[in-house]
mmCIF file of C-alpha atoms in Angstrom:
data_model
loop_
_atom_site.group_PDB
_atom_site.id
_atom_site.type_symbol
_atom_site.label_atom_id
_atom_site.label_comp_id
_atom_site.label_asym_id
_atom_site.label_seq_id
_atom_site.Cartn_x
_atom_site.Cartn_y
_atom_site.Cartn_z
ATOM 1 C CA MET Y 1 1.823 36.584 -55.135
ATOM 2 C CA THR Y 2 2.521 40.143 -56.245
ATOM 3 C CA ALA Y 3 -1.064 41.172 -55.537
ATOM 4 C CA ALA Y 4 -0.878 39.648 -52.039
ATOM 5 C CA LEU Y 5 2.361 41.530 -51.376
ATOM 6 C CA ALA Y 6 0.742 44.732 -52.576
ATOM 7 C CA ARG Y 7 -2.180 44.233 -50.212
ATOM 8 C CA PHE Y 8 0.199 43.542 -47.325
ATOM 9 C CA ALA Y 9 2.206 46.650 -48.220
ATOM 10 C CA GLY Y 10 -0.963 48.667 -47.756
ATOM 11 C CA THR Y 11 -1.390 47.602 -44.119
ATOM 12 C CA ARG Y 12 -0.146 49.750 -41.251
ATOM 13 C CA ILE Y 13 2.053 46.956 -39.933
ATOM 14 C CA PHE Y 14 4.065 46.627 -43.161
ATOM 15 C CA TRP Y 15 6.605 49.385 -42.545
ATOM 16 C CA PRO Y 16 7.254 48.490 -38.887
ATOM 17 C CA ILE Y 17 8.062 44.933 -39.994
ATOM 18 C CA VAL Y 18 10.340 46.258 -42.748
ATOM 19 C CA LEU Y 19 12.091 48.471 -40.205
ATOM 20 C CA LEU Y 20 12.521 45.544 -37.803
ATOM 21 C CA VAL Y 21 14.044 43.420 -40.574
ATOM 22 C CA VAL Y 22 16.414 46.261 -41.521
ATOM 23 C CA LEU Y 23 17.585 46.629 -37.921
ATOM 24 C CA LEU Y 24 18.157 42.888 -37.616
ATOM 25 C CA VAL Y 25 20.172 42.867 -40.848
ATOM 26 C CA ILE Y 26 22.317 45.784 -39.613
ATOM 27 C CA ASN Y 27 23.048 43.845 -36.426
ATOM 28 C CA LEU Y 28 23.886 40.732 -38.424
ATOM 29 C CA ILE Y 29 26.342 42.679 -40.576
ATOM 30 C CA ALA Y 30 27.971 44.344 -37.557
ATOM 31 C CA PHE Y 31 28.004 41.122 -35.552
ATOM 32 C CA PRO Y 32 27.909 37.922 -37.692
ATOM 33 C CA GLY Y 33 26.943 35.775 -34.706
ATOM 34 C CA PHE Y 34 23.926 37.936 -33.889
ATOM 35 C CA PHE Y 35 21.377 35.215 -34.713
ATOM 36 C CA THR Y 36 23.271 32.519 -32.833
ATOM 37 C CA ILE Y 37 21.328 30.969 -29.957
ATOM 38 C CA THR Y 38 23.072 28.601 -27.574
ATOM 39 C CA ILE Y 39 21.789 26.344 -24.816
ATOM 40 C CA LYS Y 40 23.617 26.303 -21.493
ATOM 41 C CA ASN Y 41 22.299 24.404 -18.486
ATOM 42 C CA GLY Y 42 18.914 24.173 -20.167
ATOM 43 C CA HIS Y 43 18.657 27.943 -20.753
ATOM 44 C CA LEU Y 44 18.677 29.789 -24.069
ATOM 45 C CA PHE Y 45 21.277 32.494 -24.604
ATOM 46 C CA GLY Y 46 21.938 34.886 -27.480
ATOM 47 C CA SER Y 47 21.347 38.412 -28.741
ATOM 48 C CA LEU Y 48 17.808 37.614 -29.895
ATOM 49 C CA ILE Y 49 16.967 36.213 -26.455
ATOM 50 C CA ASP Y 50 18.408 39.366 -24.879
ATOM 51 C CA ILE Y 51 16.161 41.509 -27.089
ATOM 52 C CA LEU Y 52 13.121 39.534 -25.989
ATOM 53 C CA ARG Y 53 14.137 39.641 -22.319
ATOM 54 C CA ASN Y 54 14.973 43.352 -22.232
ATOM 55 C CA GLY Y 55 11.948 44.288 -24.332
ATOM 56 C CA ALA Y 56 9.469 42.312 -22.211
ATOM 57 C CA PRO Y 57 8.691 45.132 -19.693
ATOM 58 C CA THR Y 58 8.100 47.610 -22.527
ATOM 59 C CA LEU Y 59 5.806 45.168 -24.329
ATOM 60 C CA ILE Y 60 3.830 44.441 -21.151
ATOM 61 C CA ILE Y 61 3.156 48.144 -20.599
ATOM 62 C CA ALA Y 62 2.588 48.793 -24.316
ATOM 63 C CA VAL Y 63 -0.217 46.207 -24.375
ATOM 64 C CA GLY Y 64 -2.090 48.116 -21.677
ATOM 65 C CA MET Y 65 -1.194 51.430 -23.294
ATOM 66 C CA THR Y 66 -2.667 50.240 -26.597
ATOM 67 C CA LEU Y 67 -6.077 49.737 -25.034
ATOM 68 C CA VAL Y 68 -5.903 53.115 -23.279
ATOM 69 C CA ILE Y 69 -4.942 54.898 -26.491
ATOM 70 C CA ALA Y 70 -7.718 53.061 -28.332
ATOM 71 C CA THR Y 71 -10.196 54.856 -26.036
ATOM 72 C CA ARG Y 72 -8.674 58.195 -27.074
ATOM 73 C CA GLY Y 73 -6.671 58.381 -23.851
ATOM 74 C CA ILE Y 74 -3.070 58.264 -22.677
ATOM 75 C CA ASP Y 75 -1.339 57.090 -19.514
ATOM 76 C CA LEU Y 76 1.811 58.964 -18.567
ATOM 77 C CA SER Y 77 1.939 57.451 -15.077
ATOM 78 C CA VAL Y 78 3.069 53.917 -15.971
ATOM 79 C CA GLY Y 79 6.721 54.655 -15.199
ATOM 80 C CA ALA Y 80 5.802 55.943 -11.750
ATOM 81 C CA VAL Y 81 3.588 52.899 -11.171
ATOM 82 C CA CYS Y 82 6.599 50.713 -12.060
ATOM 83 C CA ALA Y 83 8.653 52.484 -9.409
ATOM 84 C CA ILE Y 84 5.901 52.198 -6.767
ATOM 85 C CA SER Y 85 5.314 48.516 -7.496
ATOM 86 C CA GLY Y 86 9.002 47.677 -7.256
ATOM 87 C CA ALA Y 87 9.442 49.761 -4.110
ATOM 88 C CA VAL Y 88 6.510 48.105 -2.331
ATOM 89 C CA ALA Y 89 7.705 44.595 -3.206
ATOM 90 C CA ALA Y 90 11.281 45.359 -2.161
ATOM 91 C CA ALA Y 91 10.180 46.931 1.137
ATOM 92 C CA ILE Y 92 8.019 43.925 2.043
ATOM 93 C CA ILE Y 93 10.717 41.398 1.143
ATOM 94 C CA LEU Y 94 13.456 43.354 2.902
ATOM 95 C CA GLY Y 95 11.288 43.742 6.007
ATOM 96 C CA SER Y 96 10.709 40.009 6.215
ATOM 97 C CA PRO Y 97 12.895 37.812 8.468
ATOM 98 C CA ASP Y 98 13.204 35.343 5.565
ATOM 99 C CA PRO Y 99 13.514 37.192 2.217
ATOM 100 C CA GLY Y 100 14.088 33.930 0.387
ATOM 101 C CA ASN Y 101 10.744 32.486 1.420
ATOM 102 C CA PRO Y 102 8.541 31.998 -1.675
ATOM 103 C CA GLY Y 103 5.460 32.804 0.433
ATOM 104 C CA VAL Y 104 6.887 36.187 1.386
ATOM 105 C CA VAL Y 105 7.716 36.928 -2.255
ATOM 106 C CA ALA Y 106 4.200 35.903 -3.306
ATOM 107 C CA ILE Y 107 2.693 38.270 -0.722
ATOM 108 C CA ALA Y 108 4.997 41.091 -1.845
ATOM 109 C CA ILE Y 109 4.008 40.555 -5.477
ATOM 110 C CA GLY Y 110 0.318 40.376 -4.615
ATOM 111 C CA VAL Y 111 0.378 43.580 -2.563
ATOM 112 C CA SER Y 112 2.340 45.412 -5.255
ATOM 113 C CA LEU Y 113 -0.087 44.408 -7.990
ATOM 114 C CA ALA Y 114 -3.087 45.255 -5.810
ATOM 115 C CA ILE Y 115 -1.685 48.757 -5.234
ATOM 116 C CA SER Y 116 -0.985 49.114 -8.962
ATOM 117 C CA LEU Y 117 -4.582 48.158 -9.672
ATOM 118 C CA VAL Y 118 -5.822 50.788 -7.211
ATOM 119 C CA LEU Y 119 -3.650 53.408 -8.911
ATOM 120 C CA GLY Y 120 -5.168 52.448 -12.260
ATOM 121 C CA VAL Y 121 -8.667 52.769 -10.809
ATOM 122 C CA TRP Y 122 -7.671 56.228 -9.550
ATOM 123 C CA ASN Y 123 -6.644 57.240 -13.064
ATOM 124 C CA GLY Y 124 -9.890 55.830 -14.410
ATOM 125 C CA PHE Y 125 -11.865 57.776 -11.798
ATOM 126 C CA LEU Y 126 -10.227 61.052 -12.782
ATOM 127 C CA VAL Y 127 -10.853 60.436 -16.484
ATOM 128 C CA ALA Y 128 -14.242 58.701 -16.488
ATOM 129 C CA VAL Y 129 -15.996 60.288 -13.525
ATOM 130 C CA LEU Y 130 -14.443 63.729 -13.114
ATOM 131 C CA GLY Y 131 -13.922 64.208 -16.840
ATOM 132 C CA ILE Y 132 -10.306 65.348 -16.561
ATOM 133 C CA GLN Y 133 -8.270 65.118 -19.739
ATOM 134 C CA PRO Y 134 -6.275 61.844 -19.677
ATOM 135 C CA ILE Y 135 -2.920 63.557 -20.208
ATOM 136 C CA ILE Y 136 -3.545 65.783 -17.160
ATOM 137 C CA ALA Y 137 -5.118 63.066 -15.027
ATOM 138 C CA THR Y 138 -2.208 60.684 -15.489
ATOM 139 C CA LEU Y 139 0.341 63.500 -15.261
ATOM 140 C CA ILE Y 140 -0.775 63.926 -11.643
ATOM 141 C CA LEU Y 141 0.249 60.386 -10.745
ATOM 142 C CA MET Y 142 3.334 60.616 -12.942
ATOM 143 C CA THR Y 143 4.501 63.559 -10.857
ATOM 144 C CA ALA Y 144 3.427 62.287 -7.447
ATOM 145 C CA GLY Y 145 4.255 58.619 -8.055
ATOM 146 C CA ARG Y 146 8.019 59.038 -7.915
ATOM 147 C CA GLY Y 147 7.615 60.903 -4.647
ATOM 148 C CA ILE Y 148 5.472 58.082 -3.256
ATOM 149 C CA ALA Y 149 8.109 55.547 -4.281
ATOM 150 C CA MET Y 150 10.780 57.701 -2.625
ATOM 151 C CA LEU Y 151 8.759 57.747 0.600
ATOM 152 C CA ILE Y 152 8.446 53.960 0.523
ATOM 153 C CA THR Y 153 12.188 53.484 0.024
ATOM 154 C CA GLU Y 154 13.018 56.424 2.336
ATOM 155 C CA GLY Y 155 15.089 57.953 -0.438
ATOM 156 C CA GLN Y 156 17.436 54.974 -0.593
ATOM 157 C CA ILE Y 157 18.157 52.285 -3.162
ATOM 158 C CA ILE Y 158 16.842 49.107 -1.555
ATOM 159 C CA THR Y 159 18.875 46.035 -2.437
ATOM 160 C CA VAL Y 160 16.825 42.839 -2.572
ATOM 161 C CA ASN Y 161 18.579 39.532 -1.986
ATOM 162 C CA SER Y 162 15.877 36.991 -2.687
ATOM 163 C CA ALA Y 163 16.270 34.092 -5.112
ATOM 164 C CA PRO Y 164 12.520 33.608 -5.762
ATOM 165 C CA PHE Y 165 12.076 37.317 -6.490
ATOM 166 C CA LYS Y 166 15.183 37.445 -8.650
ATOM 167 C CA ALA Y 167 13.708 34.699 -10.843
ATOM 168 C CA LEU Y 168 11.146 37.181 -12.198
ATOM 169 C CA GLY Y 169 13.773 39.191 -14.013
ATOM 170 C CA SER Y 170 16.601 36.762 -14.629
ATOM 171 C CA GLY Y 171 15.093 33.300 -14.180
ATOM 172 C CA SER Y 172 14.179 30.850 -16.936
ATOM 173 C CA LEU Y 173 11.324 28.438 -17.502
ATOM 174 C CA PHE Y 174 11.383 25.788 -20.230
ATOM 175 C CA GLY Y 175 14.592 27.448 -21.434
ATOM 176 C CA LEU Y 176 12.948 30.833 -21.970
ATOM 177 C CA PRO Y 177 13.333 33.876 -19.691
ATOM 178 C CA VAL Y 178 10.484 34.142 -17.179
ATOM 179 C CA SER Y 179 9.911 37.776 -18.169
ATOM 180 C CA VAL Y 180 9.352 36.757 -21.802
ATOM 181 C CA ILE Y 181 6.825 34.111 -20.761
ATOM 182 C CA ILE Y 182 4.981 36.643 -18.592
ATOM 183 C CA ALA Y 183 4.896 39.131 -21.490
ATOM 184 C CA ALA Y 184 3.593 36.425 -23.845
ATOM 185 C CA VAL Y 185 0.834 35.470 -21.390
ATOM 186 C CA ILE Y 186 -0.286 39.086 -20.952
ATOM 187 C CA PHE Y 187 -0.226 39.688 -24.705
ATOM 188 C CA ALA Y 188 -2.218 36.498 -25.371
ATOM 189 C CA PHE Y 189 -4.710 37.354 -22.622
ATOM 190 C CA ALA Y 190 -5.299 40.870 -23.965
ATOM 191 C CA ALA Y 191 -5.629 39.603 -27.545
ATOM 192 C CA LEU Y 192 -8.009 36.841 -26.519
ATOM 193 C CA ILE Y 193 -10.289 38.938 -24.358
ATOM 194 C CA THR Y 194 -10.503 41.842 -26.818
ATOM 195 C CA ARG Y 195 -10.642 39.975 -30.129
ATOM 196 C CA ARG Y 196 -12.678 36.950 -29.089
ATOM 197 C CA SER Y 197 -15.350 38.999 -27.378
ATOM 198 C CA ALA Y 198 -17.201 42.254 -27.957
ATOM 199 C CA LEU Y 199 -14.842 44.123 -25.617
ATOM 200 C CA GLY Y 200 -12.490 45.138 -28.420
ATOM 201 C CA LEU Y 201 -15.304 46.581 -30.516
ATOM 202 C CA LEU Y 202 -16.670 48.466 -27.512
ATOM 203 C CA ILE Y 203 -13.242 49.939 -26.791
ATOM 204 C CA GLU Y 204 -12.908 51.042 -30.405
ATOM 205 C CA SER Y 205 -16.399 52.542 -30.411
ATOM 206 C CA VAL Y 206 -15.617 54.622 -27.327
ATOM 207 C CA GLY Y 207 -12.408 55.834 -28.962
ATOM 208 C CA ILE Y 208 -14.079 56.723 -32.263
ATOM 209 C CA ASN Y 209 -17.101 58.550 -30.824
ATOM 210 C CA PRO Y 210 -17.676 58.497 -27.045
ATOM 211 C CA GLU Y 211 -20.982 60.366 -27.226
ATOM 212 C CA ALA Y 212 -22.458 58.126 -29.902
ATOM 213 C CA SER Y 213 -21.310 55.079 -27.950
ATOM 214 C CA ARG Y 214 -23.018 56.372 -24.820
ATOM 215 C CA GLN Y 215 -26.254 56.977 -26.689
ATOM 216 C CA ALA Y 216 -26.021 53.484 -28.138
ATOM 217 C CA GLY Y 217 -25.955 52.045 -24.625
ATOM 218 C CA VAL Y 218 -22.224 51.412 -24.254
ATOM 219 C CA ARG Y 219 -21.075 51.891 -20.668
ATOM 220 C CA SER Y 220 -18.039 53.951 -21.537
ATOM 221 C CA ARG Y 221 -17.318 54.823 -17.917
ATOM 222 C CA GLY Y 222 -16.855 51.167 -16.990
ATOM 223 C CA LEU Y 223 -14.678 50.580 -20.032
ATOM 224 C CA LEU Y 224 -12.418 53.485 -19.110
ATOM 225 C CA PHE Y 225 -12.054 52.155 -15.579
ATOM 226 C CA THR Y 226 -11.157 48.749 -17.011
ATOM 227 C CA VAL Y 227 -8.508 49.882 -19.498
ATOM 228 C CA TYR Y 228 -6.770 52.252 -17.072
ATOM 229 C CA ALA Y 229 -6.798 49.616 -14.326
ATOM 230 C CA PHE Y 230 -5.374 47.028 -16.737
ATOM 231 C CA CYS Y 231 -2.695 49.455 -17.936
ATOM 232 C CA ALA Y 232 -1.582 50.194 -14.363
ATOM 233 C CA PHE Y 233 -1.702 46.488 -13.511
ATOM 234 C CA SER Y 234 0.566 45.798 -16.494
ATOM 235 C CA ALA Y 235 2.895 48.573 -15.342
ATOM 236 C CA GLY Y 236 2.998 46.976 -11.889
ATOM 237 C CA ILE Y 237 4.099 43.673 -13.408
ATOM 238 C CA ALA Y 238 6.739 45.434 -15.503
ATOM 239 C CA GLY Y 239 7.970 47.255 -12.393
ATOM 240 C CA LEU Y 240 8.408 43.959 -10.555
ATOM 241 C CA ILE Y 241 10.395 42.536 -13.469
ATOM 242 C CA LEU Y 242 12.618 45.624 -13.682
ATOM 243 C CA THR Y 243 13.231 45.674 -9.928
ATOM 244 C CA SER Y 244 13.945 41.943 -9.932
ATOM 245 C CA ASN Y 245 16.392 42.309 -12.809
ATOM 246 C CA GLN Y 246 18.215 45.105 -10.985
ATOM 247 C CA THR Y 247 17.973 43.226 -7.637
ATOM 248 C CA ALA Y 248 17.196 46.640 -6.177
ATOM 249 C CA ALA Y 249 14.362 49.166 -5.915
ATOM 250 C CA ASP Y 250 15.466 52.534 -7.290
ATOM 251 C CA ALA Y 251 12.597 55.007 -7.011
ATOM 252 C CA ASN Y 252 14.347 57.535 -9.240
ATOM 253 C CA ASN Y 253 15.292 55.277 -12.136
ATOM 254 C CA THR Y 254 13.004 52.233 -12.199
ATOM 255 C CA GLY Y 255 10.743 52.622 -15.203
ATOM 256 C CA LEU Y 256 12.200 56.024 -16.058
ATOM 257 C CA PHE Y 257 10.907 57.110 -19.519
ATOM 258 C CA ILE Y 258 9.347 53.676 -20.092
ATOM 259 C CA GLU Y 259 6.033 55.431 -20.712
ATOM 260 C CA LEU Y 260 7.619 57.071 -23.754
ATOM 261 C CA ASP Y 261 8.910 53.741 -25.073
ATOM 262 C CA ALA Y 262 5.459 52.201 -24.607
ATOM 263 C CA ILE Y 263 3.765 55.048 -26.463
ATOM 264 C CA LEU Y 264 6.378 54.866 -29.227
ATOM 265 C CA ALA Y 265 5.772 51.118 -29.559
ATOM 266 C CA VAL Y 266 2.029 51.710 -29.899
ATOM 267 C CA VAL Y 267 2.494 54.481 -32.473
ATOM 268 C CA ILE Y 268 5.041 52.508 -34.491
ATOM 269 C CA GLY Y 269 2.605 49.596 -34.482
ATOM 270 C CA GLY Y 270 0.030 51.680 -36.312
ATOM 271 C CA THR Y 271 -2.442 52.532 -33.548
ATOM 272 C CA SER Y 272 -3.702 56.098 -33.906
ATOM 273 C CA LEU Y 273 -3.373 58.473 -30.958
ATOM 274 C CA ALA Y 274 -6.780 59.820 -31.988
ATOM 275 C CA GLY Y 275 -8.367 56.620 -30.688
ATOM 276 C CA GLY Y 276 -10.463 53.954 -32.347
ATOM 277 C CA ARG Y 277 -8.941 51.040 -34.220
ATOM 278 C CA TYR Y 278 -5.865 49.493 -32.660
ATOM 279 C CA SER Y 279 -3.462 46.631 -33.327
ATOM 280 C CA LEU Y 280 -1.930 44.525 -30.561
ATOM 281 C CA THR Y 281 0.167 42.719 -33.160
ATOM 282 C CA GLY Y 282 1.454 46.080 -34.345
ATOM 283 C CA THR Y 283 2.296 46.978 -30.747
ATOM 284 C CA LEU Y 284 4.283 43.748 -30.435
ATOM 285 C CA VAL Y 285 6.269 44.626 -33.557
ATOM 286 C CA GLY Y 286 6.710 48.196 -32.279
ATOM 287 C CA ALA Y 287 8.118 46.995 -28.947
ATOM 288 C CA LEU Y 288 10.545 44.711 -30.782
ATOM 289 C CA VAL Y 289 11.593 47.623 -32.998
ATOM 290 C CA ILE Y 290 12.288 49.815 -29.961
ATOM 291 C CA GLN Y 291 14.387 47.188 -28.194
ATOM 292 C CA THR Y 292 16.183 46.103 -31.371
ATOM 293 C CA LEU Y 293 17.013 49.740 -32.056
ATOM 294 C CA VAL Y 294 18.573 50.075 -28.599
ATOM 295 C CA THR Y 295 20.550 46.872 -29.214
ATOM 296 C CA THR Y 296 21.657 48.174 -32.620
ATOM 297 C CA VAL Y 297 22.955 51.391 -31.066
ATOM 298 C CA TYR Y 298 25.170 49.364 -28.742
ATOM 299 C CA THR Y 299 26.190 46.864 -31.426
ATOM 300 C CA VAL Y 300 27.436 49.395 -33.981
ATOM 301 C CA GLY Y 301 29.244 51.444 -31.340
ATOM 302 C CA ILE Y 302 27.029 54.539 -31.297
ATOM 303 C CA PRO Y 303 27.111 56.384 -27.927
ATOM 304 C CA PRO Y 304 24.077 55.278 -25.854
ATOM 305 C CA ILE Y 305 23.230 58.921 -25.159
ATOM 306 C CA ALA Y 306 22.111 59.196 -28.795
ATOM 307 C CA THR Y 307 19.472 56.462 -28.398
ATOM 308 C CA MET Y 308 16.602 58.923 -27.955
ATOM 309 C CA VAL Y 309 17.587 60.711 -31.156
ATOM 310 C CA PHE Y 310 17.416 57.452 -33.110
ATOM 311 C CA LYS Y 311 14.074 56.576 -31.512
ATOM 312 C CA ALA Y 312 12.706 59.927 -32.648
ATOM 313 C CA ALA Y 313 14.066 59.359 -36.153
ATOM 314 C CA VAL Y 314 12.481 55.908 -36.332
ATOM 315 C CA VAL Y 315 9.085 57.171 -35.201
ATOM 316 C CA THR Y 316 9.257 60.037 -37.684
ATOM 317 C CA ALA Y 317 10.131 57.670 -40.516
ATOM 318 C CA VAL Y 318 7.339 55.217 -39.655
ATOM 319 C CA CYS Y 319 4.765 58.003 -39.326
ATOM 320 C CA LEU Y 320 5.774 59.409 -42.706
ATOM 321 C CA LEU Y 321 5.533 55.979 -44.301
ATOM 322 C CA GLN Y 322 2.099 55.492 -42.727
ATOM 323 C CA SER Y 323 0.890 58.938 -43.792
ATOM 324 C CA PRO Y 324 -2.165 59.403 -46.065
ATOM 325 C CA ALA Y 325 0.077 60.507 -48.941
ATOM 326 C CA THR Y 326 2.127 57.313 -48.730
ATOM 327 C CA ASN Y 327 -1.010 55.196 -48.430
ATOM 328 C CA ALA Y 328 -2.457 56.906 -51.499
ATOM 329 C CA ALA Y 329 0.711 56.178 -53.460
ATOM 330 C CA PHE Y 330 0.566 52.515 -52.501
ATOM 331 C CA ALA Y 331 -3.131 52.419 -53.389
ATOM 332 C CA ARG Y 332 -2.275 53.636 -56.893
ATOM 333 C CA TRP Y 333 0.475 51.007 -57.103
ATOM 334 C CA ARG Y 334 -1.889 48.222 -56.053
ATOM 335 C CA HIS Y 335 -4.448 49.460 -58.581
ATOM 336 C CA SER Y 336 -1.895 49.397 -61.393
ATOM 337 C CA LEU Y 337 -0.846 45.873 -60.399
ATOM 338 C CA SER Y 338 -4.444 44.705 -60.450
ATOM 339 C CA LEU Y 339 -4.913 46.239 -63.922
ATOM 340 C CA ARG Y 340 -1.808 44.454 -65.224
ATOM 341 C CA ALA Y 341 -2.993 41.192 -63.720
ATOM 342 C CA GLY Y 342 -6.398 41.664 -65.381
ATOM 343 C CA LYS Y 343 -4.819 42.378 -68.773
ATOM 344 C CA GLY Y 344 -2.567 39.338 -68.409
ATOM 345 C CA ALA Y 345 -5.519 37.095 -67.626
ATOM 346 C CA ALA Y 346 -7.479 38.494 -70.580
ATOM 347 C CA ALA Y 347 -4.544 37.964 -72.958
ATOM 348 C CA SER Y 348 -4.163 34.353 -71.906
#
């Protein structure tokens, strides 16, 4: 048992899980009913459900961001894509004579996601074909995207009064929030397609050594197109959920800084920004840490303006705990435990 714990302590996901548990305990101490989940009208309610619901958009984007980072890239445009996606959907629904028509909402969602996919292909084109550094390529859309969303909304906050569209952000299915179910489906899809096929290994190979991968016959250009398109597609879904939850399209604030939360979730989860090996499970834990941290700030009465400071502190702490020096110390600890276990077995 001790040896198994020592091995688990040596994994990159150990400290994020410890941090998540610590945050949950702090919330439980500050609010004894924190773990309470109630059922009203067939829907689940409680602080834990709120964490899952509010963290769903970040997790959705973080899943796509994980694959992009695994290729040694970055996507700073996801927040802008969120704003564009929400603005397009709101404009289509508002321009319809029957905003409550499920068919109209389905068309609005389809068009928004199609545009998000095109924006992801654009990012992939800049990175894979033109060879522009990912941080610069996606910075272009990050800068221009808000302006595009402002043009779509004509500089106004578009209020959307549509029950089918509102269900994306605040509706429930089988008692769970719809947004949580969508996030779970996207996470499961990404895990299945990358870990049950060769796609994950190809993505890692491109991130570790793009030139060697190319010489080995890996079509890195196609992979880059795929991961950037998927990341933007995920951002489009998150943008629809955020806009639905707000019942309004706000080009200035929808998805604002969500790219930073997604990157933080990926880093906390143990995926290296240098590319290569990645962990979707770690990203899931990282997204939960980010949202639980925000909830903790509100629960203990800390001013919300200090949230970014605490996020920075958490990332710093996790990075230090995942550093080579810390890993070496744990390796020595595991070695000493194995020696003690060997001596104990010999003595018996």
